[in-house]
PDB file of C-alpha atoms in Angstrom:
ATOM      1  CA  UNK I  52     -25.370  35.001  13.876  1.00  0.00           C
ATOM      2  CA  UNK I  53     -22.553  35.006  10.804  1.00  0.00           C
ATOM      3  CA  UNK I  54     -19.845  34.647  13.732  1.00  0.00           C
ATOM      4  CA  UNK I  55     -21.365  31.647  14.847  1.00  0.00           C
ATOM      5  CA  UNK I  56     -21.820  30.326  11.315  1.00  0.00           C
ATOM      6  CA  UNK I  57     -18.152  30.874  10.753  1.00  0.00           C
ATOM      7  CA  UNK I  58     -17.383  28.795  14.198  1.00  0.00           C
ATOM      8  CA  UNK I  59     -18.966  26.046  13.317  1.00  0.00           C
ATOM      9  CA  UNK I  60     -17.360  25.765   9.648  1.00  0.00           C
ATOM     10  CA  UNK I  61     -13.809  26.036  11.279  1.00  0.00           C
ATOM     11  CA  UNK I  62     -14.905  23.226  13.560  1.00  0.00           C
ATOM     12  CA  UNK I  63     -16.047  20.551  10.838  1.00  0.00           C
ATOM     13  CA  UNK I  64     -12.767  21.579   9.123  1.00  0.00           C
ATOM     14  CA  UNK I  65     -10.628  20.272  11.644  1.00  0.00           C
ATOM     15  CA  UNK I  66     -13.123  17.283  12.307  1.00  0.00           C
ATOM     16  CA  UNK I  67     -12.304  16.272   8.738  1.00  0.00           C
ATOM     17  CA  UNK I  68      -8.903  17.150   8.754  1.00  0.00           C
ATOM     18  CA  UNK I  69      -8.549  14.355  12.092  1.00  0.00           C
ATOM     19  CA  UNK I  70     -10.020  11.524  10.539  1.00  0.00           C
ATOM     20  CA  UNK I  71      -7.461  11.174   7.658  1.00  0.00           C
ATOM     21  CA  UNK I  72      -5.556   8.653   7.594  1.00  0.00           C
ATOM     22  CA  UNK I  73      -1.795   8.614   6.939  1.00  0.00           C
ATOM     23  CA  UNK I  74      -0.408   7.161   3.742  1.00  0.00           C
ATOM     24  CA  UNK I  75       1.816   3.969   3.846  1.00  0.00           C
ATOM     25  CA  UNK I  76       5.698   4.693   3.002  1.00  0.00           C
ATOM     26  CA  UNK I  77       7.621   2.640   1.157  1.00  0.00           C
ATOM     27  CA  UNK I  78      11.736   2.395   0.134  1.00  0.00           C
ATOM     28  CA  UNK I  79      11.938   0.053  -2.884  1.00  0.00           C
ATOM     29  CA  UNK I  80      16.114  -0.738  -2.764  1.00  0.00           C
ATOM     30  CA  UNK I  81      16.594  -2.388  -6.375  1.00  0.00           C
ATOM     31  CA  UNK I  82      19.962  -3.723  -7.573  1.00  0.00           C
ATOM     32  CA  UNK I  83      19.786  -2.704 -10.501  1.00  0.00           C
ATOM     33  CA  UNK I  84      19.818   1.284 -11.578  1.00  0.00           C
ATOM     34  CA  UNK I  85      17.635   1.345 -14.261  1.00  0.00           C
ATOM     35  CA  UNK I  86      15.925  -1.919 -14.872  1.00  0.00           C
ATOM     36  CA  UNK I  87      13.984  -2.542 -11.935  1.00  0.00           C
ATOM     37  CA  UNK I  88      13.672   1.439 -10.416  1.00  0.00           C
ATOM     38  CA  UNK I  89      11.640   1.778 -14.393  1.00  0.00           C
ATOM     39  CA  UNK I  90       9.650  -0.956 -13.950  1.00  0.00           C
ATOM     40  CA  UNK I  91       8.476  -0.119 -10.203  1.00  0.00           C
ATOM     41  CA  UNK I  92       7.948   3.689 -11.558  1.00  0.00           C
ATOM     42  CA  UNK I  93       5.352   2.793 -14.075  1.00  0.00           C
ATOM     43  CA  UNK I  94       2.950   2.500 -10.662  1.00  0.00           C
ATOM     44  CA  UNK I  95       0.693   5.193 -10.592  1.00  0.00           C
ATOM     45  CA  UNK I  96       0.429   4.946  -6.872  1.00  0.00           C
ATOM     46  CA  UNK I  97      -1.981   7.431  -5.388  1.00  0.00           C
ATOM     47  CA  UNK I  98      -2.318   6.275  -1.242  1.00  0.00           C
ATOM     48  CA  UNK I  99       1.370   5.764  -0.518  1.00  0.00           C
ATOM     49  CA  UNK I 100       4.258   7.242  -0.699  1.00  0.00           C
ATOM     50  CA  UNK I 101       7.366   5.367  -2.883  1.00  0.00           C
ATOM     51  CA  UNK I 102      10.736   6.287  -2.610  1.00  0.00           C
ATOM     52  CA  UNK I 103      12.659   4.188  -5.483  1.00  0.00           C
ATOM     53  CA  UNK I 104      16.606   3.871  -5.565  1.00  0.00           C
ATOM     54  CA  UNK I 105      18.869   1.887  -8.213  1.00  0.00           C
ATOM     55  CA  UNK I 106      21.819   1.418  -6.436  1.00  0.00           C
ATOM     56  CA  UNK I 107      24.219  -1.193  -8.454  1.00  0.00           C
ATOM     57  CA  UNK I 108      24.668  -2.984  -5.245  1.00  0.00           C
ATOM     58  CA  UNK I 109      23.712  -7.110  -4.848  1.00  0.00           C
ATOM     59  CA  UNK I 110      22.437  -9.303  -2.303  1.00  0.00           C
ATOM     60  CA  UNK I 111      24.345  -8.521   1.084  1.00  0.00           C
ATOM     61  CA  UNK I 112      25.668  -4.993  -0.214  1.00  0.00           C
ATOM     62  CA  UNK I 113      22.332  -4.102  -0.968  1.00  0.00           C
ATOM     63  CA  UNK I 114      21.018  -5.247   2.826  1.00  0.00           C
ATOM     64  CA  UNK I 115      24.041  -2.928   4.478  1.00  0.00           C
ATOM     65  CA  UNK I 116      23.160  -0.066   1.946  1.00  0.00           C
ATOM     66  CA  UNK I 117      19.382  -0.171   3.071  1.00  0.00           C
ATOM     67  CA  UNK I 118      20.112  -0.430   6.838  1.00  0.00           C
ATOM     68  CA  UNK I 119      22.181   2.817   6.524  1.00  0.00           C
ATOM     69  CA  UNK I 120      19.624   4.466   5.200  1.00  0.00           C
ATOM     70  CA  UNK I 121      16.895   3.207   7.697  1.00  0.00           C
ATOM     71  CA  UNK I 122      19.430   4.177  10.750  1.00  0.00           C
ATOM     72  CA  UNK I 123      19.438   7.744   9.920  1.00  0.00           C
ATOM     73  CA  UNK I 124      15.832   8.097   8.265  1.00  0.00           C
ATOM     74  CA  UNK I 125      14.620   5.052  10.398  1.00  0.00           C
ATOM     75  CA  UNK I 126      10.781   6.840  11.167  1.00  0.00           C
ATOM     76  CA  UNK I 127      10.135   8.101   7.759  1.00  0.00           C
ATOM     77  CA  UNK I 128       8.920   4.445   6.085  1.00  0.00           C
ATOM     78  CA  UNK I 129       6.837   1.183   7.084  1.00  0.00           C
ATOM     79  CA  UNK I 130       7.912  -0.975   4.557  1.00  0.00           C
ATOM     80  CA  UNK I 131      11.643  -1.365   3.163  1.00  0.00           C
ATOM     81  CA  UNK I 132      11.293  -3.774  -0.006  1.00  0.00           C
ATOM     82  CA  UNK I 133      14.999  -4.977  -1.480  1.00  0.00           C
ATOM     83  CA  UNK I 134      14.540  -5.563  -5.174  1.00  0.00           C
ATOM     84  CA  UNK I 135      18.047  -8.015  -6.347  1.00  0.00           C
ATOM     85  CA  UNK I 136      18.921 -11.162  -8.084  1.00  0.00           C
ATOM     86  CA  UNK I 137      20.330 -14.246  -7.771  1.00  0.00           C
ATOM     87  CA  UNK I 138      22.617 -14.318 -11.148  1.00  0.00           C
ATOM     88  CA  UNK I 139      25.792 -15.524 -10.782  1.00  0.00           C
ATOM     89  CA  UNK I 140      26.351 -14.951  -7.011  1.00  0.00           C
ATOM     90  CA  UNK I 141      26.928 -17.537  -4.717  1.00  0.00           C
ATOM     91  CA  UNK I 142      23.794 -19.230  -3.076  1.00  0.00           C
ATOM     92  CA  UNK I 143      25.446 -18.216   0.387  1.00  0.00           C
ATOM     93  CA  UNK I 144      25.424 -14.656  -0.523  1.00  0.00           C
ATOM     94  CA  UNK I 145      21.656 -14.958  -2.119  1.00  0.00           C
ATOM     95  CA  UNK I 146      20.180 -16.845   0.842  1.00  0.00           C
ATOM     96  CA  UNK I 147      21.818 -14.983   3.611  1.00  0.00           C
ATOM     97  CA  UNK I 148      20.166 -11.853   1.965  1.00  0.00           C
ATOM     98  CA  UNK I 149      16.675 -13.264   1.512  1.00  0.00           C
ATOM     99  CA  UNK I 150      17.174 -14.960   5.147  1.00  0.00           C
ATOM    100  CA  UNK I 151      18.326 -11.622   6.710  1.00  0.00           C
ATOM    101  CA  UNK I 152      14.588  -9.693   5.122  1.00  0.00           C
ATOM    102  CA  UNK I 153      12.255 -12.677   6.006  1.00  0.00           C
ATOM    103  CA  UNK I 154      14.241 -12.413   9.653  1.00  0.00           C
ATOM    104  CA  UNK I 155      13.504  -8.607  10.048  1.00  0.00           C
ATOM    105  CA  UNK I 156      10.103  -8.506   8.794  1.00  0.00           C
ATOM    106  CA  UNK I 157       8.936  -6.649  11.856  1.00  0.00           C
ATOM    107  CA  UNK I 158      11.239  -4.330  10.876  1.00  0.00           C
ATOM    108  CA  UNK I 159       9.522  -3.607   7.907  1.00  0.00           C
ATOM    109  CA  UNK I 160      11.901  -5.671   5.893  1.00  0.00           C
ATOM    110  CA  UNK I 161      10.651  -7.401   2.837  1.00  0.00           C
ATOM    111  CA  UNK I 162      12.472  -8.941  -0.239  1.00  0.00           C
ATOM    112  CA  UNK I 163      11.456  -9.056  -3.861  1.00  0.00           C
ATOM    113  CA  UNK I 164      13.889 -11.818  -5.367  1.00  0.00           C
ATOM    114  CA  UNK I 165      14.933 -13.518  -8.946  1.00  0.00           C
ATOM    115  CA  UNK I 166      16.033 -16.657  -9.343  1.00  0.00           C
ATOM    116  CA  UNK I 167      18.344 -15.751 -12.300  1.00  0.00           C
ATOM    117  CA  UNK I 168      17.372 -12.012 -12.746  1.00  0.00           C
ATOM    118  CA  UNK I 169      14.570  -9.815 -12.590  1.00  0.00           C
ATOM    119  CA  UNK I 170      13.192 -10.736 -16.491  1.00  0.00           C
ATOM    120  CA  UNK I 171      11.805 -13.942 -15.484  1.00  0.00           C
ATOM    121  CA  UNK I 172       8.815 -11.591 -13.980  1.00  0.00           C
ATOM    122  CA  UNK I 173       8.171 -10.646 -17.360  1.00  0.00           C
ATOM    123  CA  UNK I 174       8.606 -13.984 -18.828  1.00  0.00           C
ATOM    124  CA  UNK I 175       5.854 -14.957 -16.419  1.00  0.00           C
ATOM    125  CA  UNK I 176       3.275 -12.381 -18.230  1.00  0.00           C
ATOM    126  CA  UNK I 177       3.587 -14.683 -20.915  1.00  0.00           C
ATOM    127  CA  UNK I 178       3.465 -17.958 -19.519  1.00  0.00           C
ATOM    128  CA  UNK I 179       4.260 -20.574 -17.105  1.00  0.00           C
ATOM    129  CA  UNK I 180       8.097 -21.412 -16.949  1.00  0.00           C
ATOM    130  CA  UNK I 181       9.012 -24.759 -14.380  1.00  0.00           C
ATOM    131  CA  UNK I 182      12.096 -25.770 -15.869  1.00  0.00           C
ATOM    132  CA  UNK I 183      15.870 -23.772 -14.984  1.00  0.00           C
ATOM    133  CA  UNK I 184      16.517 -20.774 -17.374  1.00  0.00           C
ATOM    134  CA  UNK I 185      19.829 -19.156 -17.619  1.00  0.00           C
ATOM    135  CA  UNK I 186      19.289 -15.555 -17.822  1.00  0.00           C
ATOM    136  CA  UNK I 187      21.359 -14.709 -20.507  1.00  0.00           C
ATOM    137  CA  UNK I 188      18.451 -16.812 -22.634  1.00  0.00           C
ATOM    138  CA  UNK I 189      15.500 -14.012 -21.096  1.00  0.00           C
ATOM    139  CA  UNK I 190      16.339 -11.596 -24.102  1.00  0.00           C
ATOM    140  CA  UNK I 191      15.628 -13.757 -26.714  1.00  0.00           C
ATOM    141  CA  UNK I 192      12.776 -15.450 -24.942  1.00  0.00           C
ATOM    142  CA  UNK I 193      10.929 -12.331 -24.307  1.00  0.00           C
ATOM    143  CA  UNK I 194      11.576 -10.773 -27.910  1.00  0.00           C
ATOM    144  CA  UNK I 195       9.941 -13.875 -28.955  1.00  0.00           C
ATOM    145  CA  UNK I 196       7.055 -13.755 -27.025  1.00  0.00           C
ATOM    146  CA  UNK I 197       6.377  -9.669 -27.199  1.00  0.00           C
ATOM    147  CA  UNK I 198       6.999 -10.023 -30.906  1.00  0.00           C
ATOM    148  CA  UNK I 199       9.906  -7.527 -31.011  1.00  0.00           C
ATOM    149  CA  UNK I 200      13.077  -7.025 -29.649  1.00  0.00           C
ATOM    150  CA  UNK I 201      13.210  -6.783 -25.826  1.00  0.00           C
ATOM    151  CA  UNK I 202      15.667  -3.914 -25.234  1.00  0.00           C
ATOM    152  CA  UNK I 203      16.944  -4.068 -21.260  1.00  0.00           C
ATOM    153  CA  UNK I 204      16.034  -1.205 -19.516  1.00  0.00           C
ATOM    154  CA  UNK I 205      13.290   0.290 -21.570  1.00  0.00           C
ATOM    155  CA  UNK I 206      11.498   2.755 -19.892  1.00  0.00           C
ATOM    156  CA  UNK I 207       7.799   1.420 -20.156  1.00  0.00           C
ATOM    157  CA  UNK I 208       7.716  -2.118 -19.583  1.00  0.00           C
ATOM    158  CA  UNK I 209       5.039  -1.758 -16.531  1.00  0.00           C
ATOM    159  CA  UNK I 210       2.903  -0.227 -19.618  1.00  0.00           C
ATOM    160  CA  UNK I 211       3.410  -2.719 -22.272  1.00  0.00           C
ATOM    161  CA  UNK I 212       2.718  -5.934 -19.940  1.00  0.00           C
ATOM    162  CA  UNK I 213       0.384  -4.133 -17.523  1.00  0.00           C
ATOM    163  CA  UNK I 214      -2.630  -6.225 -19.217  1.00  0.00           C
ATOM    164  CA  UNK I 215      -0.700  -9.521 -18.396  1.00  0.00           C
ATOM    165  CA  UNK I 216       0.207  -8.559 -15.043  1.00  0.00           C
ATOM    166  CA  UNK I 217      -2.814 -11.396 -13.428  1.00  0.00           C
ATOM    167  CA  UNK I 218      -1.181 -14.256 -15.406  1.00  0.00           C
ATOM    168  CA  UNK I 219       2.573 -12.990 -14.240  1.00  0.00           C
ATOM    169  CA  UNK I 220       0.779 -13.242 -10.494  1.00  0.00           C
ATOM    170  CA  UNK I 221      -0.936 -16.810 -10.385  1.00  0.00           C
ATOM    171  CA  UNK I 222       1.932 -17.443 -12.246  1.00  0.00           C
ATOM    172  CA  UNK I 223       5.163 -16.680  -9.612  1.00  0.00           C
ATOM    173  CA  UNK I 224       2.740 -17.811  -7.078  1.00  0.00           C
ATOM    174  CA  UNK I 225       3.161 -21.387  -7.988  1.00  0.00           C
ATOM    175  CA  UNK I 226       6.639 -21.366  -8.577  1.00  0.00           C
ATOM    176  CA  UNK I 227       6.619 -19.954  -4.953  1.00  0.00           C
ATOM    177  CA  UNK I 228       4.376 -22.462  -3.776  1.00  0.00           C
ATOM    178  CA  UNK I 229       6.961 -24.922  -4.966  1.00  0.00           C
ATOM    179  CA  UNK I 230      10.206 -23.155  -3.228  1.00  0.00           C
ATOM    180  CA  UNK I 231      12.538 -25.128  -1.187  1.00  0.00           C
ATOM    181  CA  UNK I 232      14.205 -23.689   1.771  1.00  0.00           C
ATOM    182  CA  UNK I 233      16.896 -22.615  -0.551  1.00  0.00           C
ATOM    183  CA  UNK I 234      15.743 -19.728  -2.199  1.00  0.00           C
ATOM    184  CA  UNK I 235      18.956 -20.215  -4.145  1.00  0.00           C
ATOM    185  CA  UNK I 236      18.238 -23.728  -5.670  1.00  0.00           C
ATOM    186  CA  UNK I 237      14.644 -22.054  -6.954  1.00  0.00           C
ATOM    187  CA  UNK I 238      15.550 -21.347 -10.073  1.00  0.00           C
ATOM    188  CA  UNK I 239      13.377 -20.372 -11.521  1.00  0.00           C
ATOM    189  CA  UNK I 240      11.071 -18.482  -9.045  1.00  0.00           C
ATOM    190  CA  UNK I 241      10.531 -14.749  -8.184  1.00  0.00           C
ATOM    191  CA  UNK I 242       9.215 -12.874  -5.403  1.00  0.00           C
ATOM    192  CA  UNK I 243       8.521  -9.780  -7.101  1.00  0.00           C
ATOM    193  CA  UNK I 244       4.497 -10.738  -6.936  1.00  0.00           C
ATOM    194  CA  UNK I 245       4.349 -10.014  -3.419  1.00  0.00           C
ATOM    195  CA  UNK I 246       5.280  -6.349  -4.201  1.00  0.00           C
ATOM    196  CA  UNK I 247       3.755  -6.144  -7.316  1.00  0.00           C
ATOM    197  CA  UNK I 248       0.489  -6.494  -4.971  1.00  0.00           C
ATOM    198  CA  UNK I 249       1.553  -4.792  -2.535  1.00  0.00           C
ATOM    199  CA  UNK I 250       1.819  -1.477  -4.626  1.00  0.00           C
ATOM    200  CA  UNK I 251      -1.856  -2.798  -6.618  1.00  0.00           C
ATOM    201  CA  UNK I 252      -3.203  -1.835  -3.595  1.00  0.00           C
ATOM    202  CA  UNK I 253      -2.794   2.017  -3.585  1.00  0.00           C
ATOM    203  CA  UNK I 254      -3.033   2.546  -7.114  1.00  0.00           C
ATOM    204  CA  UNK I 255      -5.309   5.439  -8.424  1.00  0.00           C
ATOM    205  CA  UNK I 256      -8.242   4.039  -9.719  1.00  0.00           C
TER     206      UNK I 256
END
């Protein structure tokens, strides 16, 4: 009678065991190396799996760089999420890398974009921003707004605006509403949203 307990038990393991679902993967490619791979860290994201480089590589660069490493590890993730900004490149360069994620979307391609540089996403925790900003006026702006001096690359800035994060959301989303076909001429406008939600979604709770 214990042996056939013991049967059954190792059944209903294995049961359990084959109704679990696989985590999503994701590659987050950011241009920048410390910036942008901090930010996306702060995520405590429990039901995926996130693979973050900084790679110091821009718009095009930064699309060869990730399909290199999706022809060798091509299997291992569903979602490949290029993380750059516009700056001072040319709008060629810019658009051609945007185009080149929105065209291989079923490739798992997706593109988190800032029209001038990734700080606009955290001027949008603060408010709504429709006219052009150059981004070498972001520092001051944001030390304005967060009361102290905004030091680039700080280590917790998913943290300290993590209660603003709605109002940075329904904020970019109008900007993007807005968008021309020239992601380049956006400025200013961000993409980031779309992965910021992407990653709310298998947060621990």
């Amino acid at each position: 009678m214990a042996k056939k307990n013991r049967r059954r038990k190792k059944r209903e393991y294995k049961r359990e065991v084959g109704t679990r679902l696989p985590g999503k993967t994701f590659l987050i490619v950011c241009e920048g190396t410390k910036t942008e791979p901090n930010y996306f860290r702060g995520f405590e994201v429990l039901s995926a799996s996130v693979e973050i480089r900084g790679t110091g590589r821009n718009t095009l660069s930064l699309v060869h760089y990730a399909e290199k490493i999706l022809a060798e590890r091509e299997e291992e993730f569903d979602e490949v999420w290029l993380v750059f900004d516009k700056d001072s490149f040319s709008d060629m360069s810019f658009n051609n890398a945007v185009f080149f994620c929105e065209a291989h979307f079923d490739k798992g391609f997706r593109v988190a974009y800032s029209n001038e540089a990734f700080e606009l996403w955290y001027l949008l925790h603060y408010e709504m921003i429709t006219k052009p900003v150059s981004r070498f006026d972001y520092n001051a702006m944001l030390s304005k707004r967060m009361k102290k001096y905004y030091k680039k690359n700080a280590p917790n800035m998913y943290g300290k605006l993590l209660t603003r994060q709605p109002m940075a959301i329904e904020n970019a989303k109008k900007l993007y509403e807005g968008r021309s076909n020239s992601p380049a001429k956006d400025n200013p406008s961000t993409t980031v949203f779309q992965l910021v939600e992407e990653l709310n979604k298998h947060l621990r709770d």
